[in-house]
Amino acid sequence: MRFTDVHIPFGLSWTSPFAKWQGPLADLNSLDMAVDVTGRALADRGLPPEEITEWTLGCTVPQQHAFYGVMNVARRLGAGDHGGPWISRACATSAAVIEHLATQVQLGAHTTTIGVVTDRTSNGPLMLWSSGRGPGGAPVSEHWVLDPMKLDPTTGQSMNDTAENTARAAGYTREQVDEVALLRHEQYRSALADDRAVQRAYMVPVRVPTRRGEEWVTEDHGVFPTTAEGLARLRPVAPDGVVTYGAQTHPADGCAGVVVASAARARDLGRDGITAQVLATGFARAEPAYMPRAPVPAARRALADAGVDVADLDVVTTHNPFAVNDLWFAEQTGYPLERMNPYGSSLVYGHPQGPTGARAVTELIHALHARGGGTGLFTGCAAGDAAGAVVVRVDG
């Protein structure tokens, strides 16, 4: 979908640290986390919540009191006159949230909107459905987080299977997969230089209430030191496969936020008047059980609508739950692996599902600004062999 008057004010997108599941954020309701982080982020950036007239919640893992959706969030932040939809599109949720908000701005319905995107994979809910047909009336159950990872009901295959299917069909070797994983870790470590100066520009700490008061999570939790030798020692998840736990992401907890506004409003709000223009969004699906392929057609759709060629892209960020994703993207588009994900990626710092894309878009905007402007693409896969993409341009 193409847009002409839609911008993200520079500095008005942010992310919390991501914490590996069952880590320091495991017992924090993701909606409570999002309210607190969003409130502090808006206050620090001087944007009163009541000036935001369209709110959208992106969330894929139900939490206690989630029924009221974004209305709960907006009211608690002092914007009770406004609301909006709850969007859930697996790991393409952030792209879908941005597309919804961009549409509202493009149509002139709103000038200042926000996407609050949050998820907690830790302690995921166990869903129970009454069933008189079960033994003794036993209910039908599903673990909301764990079961979908192991089984796509339309293909009978797991998430890991989709990576192995893609690698096998393309002829990727274990060495190629490990090289990409190592590269992403090296890029992530480069973003930690100067006391995490890059991350501190867009990362908002999480406050965790405790019995004795509160604790703070100020940086990503669960990122392990990674070397070529360490990766080589790991066994593949599937027998005779090429994907190890070192070459795939881990579930995580975290939240993110993104303000989408008209050009005039974004210039008023953006740091030094700088904005990231949203040129287009795109969604697509790949062949069944080939999820890592989906970011390519999604990217091509968004790029076509934006009128941008792959060769014109200055930076690409991806949600890459498997190193295989980036190998396929580079092979199909010709875009160099080393020019993707300059600050690391979800392969390294994990994915809390919904907010993963918003973090990648935020890092894309900051990477473009750091180089003096340019055009960039975010693209990432999602359950159901799907993907979403966003094209942005930063001037100056």
Coordinates of C-alpha atoms in Angstrom, one line a residue:
M1 CA 0.0 0.0 0.0
R2 CA 1.4 3.4 -1.0
F3 CA 1.4 6.5 1.2
T4 CA 2.2 10.1 0.4
D5 CA 1.6 12.1 3.6
V6 CA 2.6 9.7 6.4
H7 CA 5.6 10.1 8.7
I8 CA 7.2 8.8 11.8
P9 CA 8.7 11.7 13.8
F10 CA 12.4 11.0 14.5
G11 CA 12.7 10.0 18.1
L12 CA 9.0 9.1 18.4
S13 CA 9.5 5.4 18.0
W14 CA 11.1 3.3 20.8
T15 CA 11.5 -0.1 22.2
S16 CA 12.0 -1.6 25.6
P17 CA 14.9 -4.0 26.1
F18 CA 13.9 -7.6 25.1
A19 CA 14.3 -10.2 27.8
K20 CA 14.6 -14.0 27.0
W21 CA 11.5 -15.8 28.1
Q22 CA 11.3 -16.8 31.8
G23 CA 13.7 -14.0 32.5
P24 CA 13.3 -10.7 34.4
L25 CA 10.0 -9.8 32.6
A26 CA 8.4 -13.2 33.0
D27 CA 5.9 -12.2 35.6
L28 CA 5.0 -8.7 34.3
N29 CA 1.7 -8.4 32.5
S30 CA 2.7 -7.1 29.0
L31 CA -0.2 -4.6 29.0
D32 CA 1.1 -3.1 32.3
M33 CA 4.6 -3.0 30.9
A34 CA 3.3 -1.2 27.8
V35 CA 1.4 1.4 29.8
D36 CA 4.4 2.2 31.9
V37 CA 6.9 2.3 29.1
T38 CA 4.7 4.2 26.8
G39 CA 3.8 6.8 29.4
R40 CA 7.4 7.5 30.2
A41 CA 8.4 7.5 26.5
L42 CA 5.7 10.1 25.7
A43 CA 6.6 12.2 28.7
D44 CA 10.3 12.2 27.9
R45 CA 9.5 13.2 24.3
G46 CA 7.0 15.9 25.2
L47 CA 3.9 14.5 23.5
P48 CA 0.8 14.6 25.8
P49 CA -1.2 11.3 25.3
E50 CA -4.5 13.2 24.9
E51 CA -3.2 14.8 21.7
I52 CA -3.1 11.3 20.1
T53 CA -6.5 10.6 18.6
E54 CA -6.0 7.1 17.2
W55 CA -4.6 4.3 19.4
T56 CA -3.8 0.8 18.2
L57 CA -2.7 -2.2 20.3
G58 CA -0.5 -4.8 18.7
C59 CA -0.5 -7.9 20.9
T60 CA -0.5 -11.7 20.1
V61 CA -0.4 -13.3 23.5
P62 CA -3.5 -12.7 25.6
Q63 CA -3.0 -11.2 29.1
Q64 CA -5.2 -10.8 32.1
H65 CA -7.7 -8.0 31.5
A66 CA -6.8 -7.9 27.8
F67 CA -10.5 -8.1 26.7
Y68 CA -10.7 -4.3 26.8
G69 CA -7.7 -4.0 24.5
V70 CA -6.3 -0.6 23.6
M71 CA -9.1 1.2 25.4
N72 CA -7.6 -0.1 28.6
V73 CA -4.2 1.3 27.6
A74 CA -5.4 4.7 26.3
R75 CA -7.5 5.4 29.4
R76 CA -4.8 4.5 31.8
L77 CA -2.5 6.9 30.0
G78 CA -5.0 9.8 30.2
A79 CA -6.3 9.5 26.6
G80 CA -9.7 8.0 27.6
D81 CA -11.6 10.0 24.9
H82 CA -9.8 7.9 22.2
G83 CA -9.4 4.3 21.3
G84 CA -8.9 2.0 18.3
P85 CA -8.4 -1.6 17.2
W86 CA -6.4 -4.5 18.6
I87 CA -4.3 -6.1 15.8
S88 CA -2.8 -9.5 16.0
R89 CA -0.8 -10.8 13.0
A90 CA 1.8 -13.0 14.6
C91 CA 5.3 -11.6 14.0
A92 CA 3.9 -9.3 11.2
T93 CA 1.8 -7.5 13.8
S94 CA 4.0 -4.3 13.9
A95 CA 3.8 -3.9 10.1
A96 CA 0.1 -4.3 10.2
V97 CA -0.2 -1.7 13.0
I98 CA 1.9 0.7 11.0
E99 CA -0.2 0.1 7.9
H100 CA -3.4 0.8 9.9
L101 CA -2.1 4.0 11.4
A102 CA -0.7 5.2 8.1
T103 CA -4.0 4.6 6.4
Q104 CA -5.8 6.7 9.0
V105 CA -3.3 9.5 8.5
Q106 CA -3.4 9.2 4.7
L107 CA -7.2 9.5 4.7
G108 CA -7.1 12.6 6.9
A109 CA -9.0 11.0 9.7
H110 CA -6.2 11.7 12.2
T111 CA -3.0 13.7 12.3
T112 CA -1.4 12.0 15.3
T113 CA -1.7 8.3 16.0
I114 CA 0.2 5.7 18.0
G115 CA 0.9 2.0 17.9
V116 CA 1.5 0.3 21.3
V117 CA 2.9 -3.1 20.6
T118 CA 3.6 -5.6 23.4
D119 CA 3.9 -9.3 24.1
R120 CA 5.0 -11.7 26.8
T121 CA 5.8 -15.2 25.7
S122 CA 6.8 -16.2 29.2
N123 CA 4.1 -18.0 31.2
G124 CA 1.9 -18.1 28.2
P125 CA -1.8 -18.8 28.8
L126 CA -3.2 -22.3 28.6
M127 CA -6.4 -22.0 26.7
L128 CA -9.3 -24.4 27.7
W129 CA -12.5 -25.0 25.7
S130 CA -15.4 -27.0 27.2
S131 CA -16.1 -30.2 25.4
G132 CA -18.8 -32.7 26.2
R133 CA -17.2 -35.2 23.9
G134 CA -13.9 -35.5 25.8
P135 CA -13.4 -38.4 28.3
G136 CA -15.4 -37.4 31.4
G137 CA -16.1 -34.0 29.8
A138 CA -12.4 -33.1 29.7
P139 CA -11.7 -29.8 27.9
V140 CA -9.8 -29.2 24.8
S141 CA -6.6 -27.4 25.6
E142 CA -3.9 -25.5 23.8
H143 CA -0.8 -23.8 25.1
W144 CA -1.0 -20.4 23.3
V145 CA 2.7 -20.0 22.9
L146 CA 4.3 -23.4 22.8
D147 CA 1.9 -25.4 20.7
P148 CA 1.9 -23.1 17.6
M149 CA 5.7 -23.4 17.5
K150 CA 5.5 -27.1 17.1
L151 CA 2.5 -27.3 14.7
D152 CA 1.0 -25.3 11.9
P153 CA -2.5 -26.9 11.6
T154 CA -2.6 -26.3 7.9
T155 CA 0.7 -28.1 7.1
G156 CA 1.4 -30.3 10.1
Q157 CA 4.9 -29.0 10.4
S158 CA 6.8 -26.9 12.9
M159 CA 8.5 -23.5 12.7
N160 CA 11.9 -25.2 12.6
D161 CA 10.7 -27.5 9.7
T162 CA 10.0 -24.4 7.6
A163 CA 13.6 -23.3 8.0
E164 CA 15.0 -26.7 7.2
N165 CA 12.6 -27.0 4.2
T166 CA 13.9 -23.7 2.8
A167 CA 17.6 -24.6 3.5
R168 CA 17.2 -28.0 1.9
A169 CA 15.6 -26.7 -1.3
A170 CA 18.2 -23.9 -1.6
G171 CA 21.1 -26.1 -0.8
Y172 CA 22.4 -24.1 2.1
T173 CA 25.1 -25.7 4.2
R174 CA 25.6 -25.7 7.9
E175 CA 28.7 -23.4 7.4
Q176 CA 26.6 -20.8 5.5
V177 CA 23.9 -20.7 8.2
D178 CA 26.5 -20.4 11.0
E179 CA 28.3 -17.6 9.2
V180 CA 25.1 -15.5 9.0
A181 CA 24.4 -16.1 12.7
L182 CA 27.9 -15.0 13.7
L183 CA 27.6 -11.9 11.5
R184 CA 24.4 -10.8 13.2
H185 CA 26.0 -11.3 16.6
E186 CA 29.0 -9.2 15.6
Q187 CA 26.7 -6.4 14.3
Y188 CA 24.8 -6.5 17.6
R189 CA 28.0 -6.2 19.6
S190 CA 29.0 -3.2 17.6
A191 CA 25.8 -1.5 18.7
L192 CA 26.9 -1.8 22.3
A193 CA 29.9 0.4 21.9
D194 CA 30.3 3.6 23.9
D195 CA 28.1 2.4 26.7
R196 CA 25.4 1.3 24.3
A197 CA 25.1 4.8 22.8
V198 CA 23.1 3.5 19.8
Q199 CA 20.6 1.5 21.8
R200 CA 20.2 4.2 24.5
A201 CA 18.9 6.6 21.7
Y202 CA 15.7 4.5 21.3
M203 CA 15.5 2.1 24.2
V204 CA 13.2 2.8 27.2
P205 CA 14.0 0.8 30.4
V206 CA 11.3 -1.4 31.9
R207 CA 10.2 -0.9 35.5
V208 CA 9.5 -4.2 37.3
P209 CA 7.5 -3.9 40.6
T210 CA 8.9 -6.1 43.4
R211 CA 7.9 -6.8 46.9
R212 CA 10.6 -4.5 48.1
G213 CA 9.9 -1.7 45.6
E214 CA 11.0 -1.9 42.0
E215 CA 13.8 -3.1 39.7
W216 CA 14.8 -1.9 36.3
V217 CA 15.7 -3.8 33.1
T218 CA 17.8 -1.4 31.1
E219 CA 19.3 -3.6 28.4
D220 CA 18.5 -6.8 26.6
H221 CA 18.6 -10.0 28.7
G222 CA 19.5 -13.4 27.4
V223 CA 22.0 -12.6 24.6
F224 CA 24.9 -15.1 24.9
P225 CA 28.5 -14.6 23.8
T226 CA 28.7 -16.3 20.4
T227 CA 31.8 -17.5 18.5
A228 CA 32.4 -19.5 15.3
E229 CA 33.8 -22.3 17.5
G230 CA 30.8 -22.3 19.8
L231 CA 28.3 -22.4 16.9
A232 CA 30.2 -25.3 15.3
R233 CA 29.9 -27.4 18.4
L234 CA 26.0 -27.2 18.5
R235 CA 23.9 -30.0 17.3
P236 CA 21.2 -29.3 14.7
V237 CA 17.7 -29.2 16.1
A238 CA 16.5 -31.8 13.5
P239 CA 18.6 -34.9 12.6
D240 CA 20.7 -34.2 9.5
G241 CA 19.5 -30.5 9.6
V242 CA 21.5 -27.3 9.3
V243 CA 19.7 -25.1 11.9
T244 CA 20.9 -25.2 15.5
Y245 CA 19.6 -23.2 18.5
G246 CA 22.5 -20.8 17.8
A247 CA 21.2 -20.0 14.3
Q248 CA 17.6 -19.3 15.4
T249 CA 16.0 -16.8 17.7
H250 CA 14.5 -17.3 21.1
P251 CA 11.0 -16.3 22.5
A252 CA 11.2 -13.1 24.5
D253 CA 9.2 -10.5 26.4
G254 CA 9.1 -6.8 25.6
C255 CA 7.2 -3.8 24.1
A256 CA 7.6 -1.0 21.6
G257 CA 5.9 2.1 20.4
V258 CA 5.6 4.1 17.2
V259 CA 3.9 7.4 16.5
V260 CA 2.6 7.9 13.0
A261 CA 1.6 11.4 11.9
S262 CA 1.0 13.8 9.0
A263 CA 4.0 15.5 7.5
A264 CA 3.3 18.9 9.3
R265 CA 2.6 17.3 12.6
A266 CA 5.6 14.9 12.4
R267 CA 8.0 17.9 11.7
D268 CA 6.7 19.6 14.8
L269 CA 7.2 16.4 16.9
G270 CA 10.4 15.0 15.4
R271 CA 13.8 15.6 16.9
D272 CA 15.3 18.6 15.0
G273 CA 12.3 18.4 12.7
I274 CA 13.5 15.2 11.2
T275 CA 11.0 12.5 10.1
A276 CA 10.9 9.1 8.5
Q277 CA 8.4 9.1 5.7
V278 CA 6.4 5.9 5.4
L279 CA 6.4 5.2 1.6
A280 CA 4.6 1.9 1.5
T281 CA 3.8 -1.4 3.3
G282 CA 3.3 -4.8 1.9
F283 CA 2.2 -8.3 2.9
A284 CA 2.6 -11.7 1.2
R285 CA 2.6 -15.4 1.8
A286 CA 5.0 -18.1 0.7
E287 CA 4.5 -21.7 -0.2
P288 CA 3.1 -23.8 2.7
A289 CA 5.8 -24.7 5.2
Y290 CA 8.4 -22.3 3.7
M291 CA 8.1 -19.4 6.1
P292 CA 11.6 -18.0 5.6
R293 CA 10.8 -17.3 2.0
A294 CA 7.8 -15.0 2.7
P295 CA 9.8 -11.7 3.4
V296 CA 10.9 -11.6 -0.2
P297 CA 7.5 -11.2 -1.9
A298 CA 6.3 -8.9 1.0
A299 CA 9.3 -6.7 0.4
R300 CA 8.8 -6.7 -3.4
R301 CA 5.2 -5.7 -3.0
A302 CA 6.1 -2.8 -0.6
L303 CA 9.0 -1.7 -2.8
A304 CA 6.9 -1.7 -6.0
D305 CA 4.2 0.4 -4.3
A306 CA 6.9 2.8 -3.1
G307 CA 8.6 3.0 -6.5
V308 CA 11.9 1.9 -5.0
D309 CA 14.3 -0.7 -6.4
V310 CA 16.3 -3.0 -4.1
A311 CA 19.5 -1.5 -5.5
D312 CA 18.3 1.9 -4.1
L313 CA 18.0 0.7 -0.5
D314 CA 20.6 2.1 1.9
V315 CA 19.7 -0.2 4.8
V316 CA 17.6 -3.3 5.3
T317 CA 16.4 -4.7 8.6
T318 CA 14.7 -8.1 9.0
H319 CA 12.9 -10.1 11.5
N320 CA 14.9 -13.3 11.0
P321 CA 13.9 -16.1 13.4
F322 CA 16.3 -18.2 11.4
A323 CA 19.6 -17.3 9.8
V324 CA 18.1 -19.1 6.7
N325 CA 15.8 -16.1 6.3
D326 CA 18.6 -13.7 5.5
L327 CA 20.4 -16.2 3.2
W328 CA 17.2 -16.5 1.1
F329 CA 16.6 -12.8 1.0
A330 CA 20.2 -12.0 -0.1
E331 CA 20.1 -14.8 -2.7
Q332 CA 16.7 -13.7 -4.2
T333 CA 17.3 -9.9 -4.2
G334 CA 21.1 -9.6 -4.5
Y335 CA 21.2 -7.4 -1.4
P336 CA 24.5 -7.9 0.5
L337 CA 24.2 -9.8 3.8
E338 CA 26.6 -7.4 5.5
R339 CA 24.4 -4.4 4.7
M340 CA 21.4 -5.9 6.5
N341 CA 20.7 -5.4 10.3
P342 CA 23.6 -3.1 11.2
Y343 CA 22.5 -3.2 14.9
G344 CA 21.8 -6.9 15.0
S345 CA 18.4 -8.4 14.7
S346 CA 15.8 -10.6 16.4
L347 CA 18.0 -13.6 15.6
V348 CA 20.2 -12.3 18.4
Y349 CA 18.0 -10.4 20.9
G350 CA 14.9 -12.5 20.6
H351 CA 11.4 -11.9 19.5
P352 CA 8.4 -11.1 21.7
Q353 CA 6.3 -11.6 18.5
G354 CA 4.2 -8.5 18.2
P355 CA 6.8 -5.7 19.0
T356 CA 9.6 -7.4 17.1
G357 CA 8.9 -5.5 13.9
A358 CA 8.5 -2.2 15.6
R359 CA 12.0 -2.6 17.1
A360 CA 13.4 -3.4 13.7
V361 CA 11.7 -0.4 12.1
T362 CA 13.0 1.8 14.9
E363 CA 16.5 0.5 14.4
L364 CA 16.1 1.0 10.6
I365 CA 15.2 4.7 11.1
H366 CA 18.2 5.3 13.4
A367 CA 20.6 3.6 11.1
L368 CA 19.4 5.7 8.2
H369 CA 19.7 8.9 10.3
A370 CA 23.2 7.9 11.4
R371 CA 24.3 7.7 7.8
G372 CA 22.8 11.1 7.0
G373 CA 19.5 9.9 5.5
G374 CA 18.4 7.4 2.9
T375 CA 15.8 4.8 2.0
G376 CA 15.3 1.7 4.0
L377 CA 13.3 -1.5 4.2
F378 CA 12.1 -3.6 7.0
T379 CA 10.7 -7.1 6.2
G380 CA 10.1 -10.1 8.4
C381 CA 8.3 -13.4 8.4
A382 CA 5.3 -14.5 10.5
A383 CA 3.5 -17.7 11.3
G384 CA 1.4 -19.1 8.5
D385 CA 4.2 -18.7 5.9
A386 CA 3.5 -14.9 5.8
A387 CA 5.4 -11.7 6.1
G388 CA 5.1 -8.0 6.3
A389 CA 7.3 -5.1 5.0
V390 CA 7.6 -1.4 5.5
V391 CA 9.6 1.1 3.3
V392 CA 10.7 4.4 4.8
R393 CA 12.8 7.4 3.8
V394 CA 14.8 9.6 6.1
D395 CA 16.0 13.0 4.9
G396 CA 18.9 14.4 6.8

